[in-house]
CSV table of C-alpha atoms in Angstrom, one decimal:
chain,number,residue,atom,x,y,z
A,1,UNK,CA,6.3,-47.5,70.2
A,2,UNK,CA,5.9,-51.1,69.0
A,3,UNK,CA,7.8,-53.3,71.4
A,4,UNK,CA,6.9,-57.2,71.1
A,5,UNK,CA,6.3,-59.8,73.5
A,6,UNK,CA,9.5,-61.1,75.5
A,7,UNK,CA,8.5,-64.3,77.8
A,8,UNK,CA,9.4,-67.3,78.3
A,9,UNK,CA,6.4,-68.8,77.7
A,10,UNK,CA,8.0,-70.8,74.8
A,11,UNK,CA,10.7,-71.8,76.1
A,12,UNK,CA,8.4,-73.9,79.1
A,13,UNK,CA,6.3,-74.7,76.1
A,14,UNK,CA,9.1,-76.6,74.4
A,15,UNK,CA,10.1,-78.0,77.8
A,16,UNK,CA,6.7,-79.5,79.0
A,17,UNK,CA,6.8,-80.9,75.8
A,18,UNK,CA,10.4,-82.3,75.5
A,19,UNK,CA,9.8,-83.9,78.8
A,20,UNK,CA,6.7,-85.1,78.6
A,21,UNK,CA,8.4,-87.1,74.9
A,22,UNK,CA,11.7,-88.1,77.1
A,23,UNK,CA,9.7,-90.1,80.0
A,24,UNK,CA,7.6,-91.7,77.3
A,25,UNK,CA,10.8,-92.4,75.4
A,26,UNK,CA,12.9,-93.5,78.1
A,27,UNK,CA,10.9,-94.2,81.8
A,28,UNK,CA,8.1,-96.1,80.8
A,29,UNK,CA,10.4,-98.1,78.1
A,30,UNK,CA,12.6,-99.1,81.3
A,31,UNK,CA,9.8,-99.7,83.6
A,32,UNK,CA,8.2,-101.9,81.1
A,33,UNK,CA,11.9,-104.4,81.3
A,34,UNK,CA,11.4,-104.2,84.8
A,35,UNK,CA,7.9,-104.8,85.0
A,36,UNK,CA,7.1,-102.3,87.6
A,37,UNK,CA,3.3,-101.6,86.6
A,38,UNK,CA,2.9,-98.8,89.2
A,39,UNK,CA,6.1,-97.1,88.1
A,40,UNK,CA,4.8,-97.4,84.6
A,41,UNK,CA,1.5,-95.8,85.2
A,42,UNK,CA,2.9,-92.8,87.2
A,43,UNK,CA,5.3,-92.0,84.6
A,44,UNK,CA,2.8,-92.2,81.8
A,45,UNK,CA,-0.1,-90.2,83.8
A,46,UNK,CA,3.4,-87.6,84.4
A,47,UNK,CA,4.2,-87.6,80.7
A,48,UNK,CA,1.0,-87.4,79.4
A,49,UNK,CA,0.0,-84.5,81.7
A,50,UNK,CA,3.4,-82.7,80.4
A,51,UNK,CA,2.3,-83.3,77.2
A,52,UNK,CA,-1.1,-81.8,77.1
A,53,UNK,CA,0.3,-78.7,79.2
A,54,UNK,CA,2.9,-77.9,76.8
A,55,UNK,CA,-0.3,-78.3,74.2
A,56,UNK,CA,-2.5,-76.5,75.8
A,57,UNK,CA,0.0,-73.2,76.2
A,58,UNK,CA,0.8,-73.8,72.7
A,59,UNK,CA,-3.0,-73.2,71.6
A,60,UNK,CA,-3.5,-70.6,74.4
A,61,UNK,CA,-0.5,-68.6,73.6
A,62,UNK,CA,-1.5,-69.2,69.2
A,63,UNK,CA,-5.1,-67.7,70.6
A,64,UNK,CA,-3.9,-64.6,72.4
A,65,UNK,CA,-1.8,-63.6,70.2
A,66,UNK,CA,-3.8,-63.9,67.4
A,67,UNK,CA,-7.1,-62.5,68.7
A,68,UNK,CA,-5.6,-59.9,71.5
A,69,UNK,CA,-2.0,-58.8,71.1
């Protein structure tokens, strides 16, 4: 019986990702025309960490599944 993996691993992947691009994109942009430093720090440190999540269960997921599925 050969049944895959079905998760939804990916799809939070994409999304920790795709967030983590939009508040870089869009907050910080808008925090920067209203100069509001602290909002622009929180949002990058938020982004950033989304970022290297979605990275980090990109490599983790690429490592399990080639080395123990």
């Amino acid at each position: 019986m050969g049944s895959g993996y079905i998760g939804y691993l990916n799809y939070i992947t994409v999304l920790f990702l795709a967030s983590g691009g939009y508040i870089l994109w869009l907050d910080v942009r808008n925090y920067m025309k209203k100069d509001s430093k602290r909002e622009k720090k929180a949002s990058q440190w938020s982004a950033w960490i989304n970022i290297s999540l979605g990275l980090l269960m990109l490599i983790g997921s690429w490592f399990y599944k080639r080395y123990y599925w």
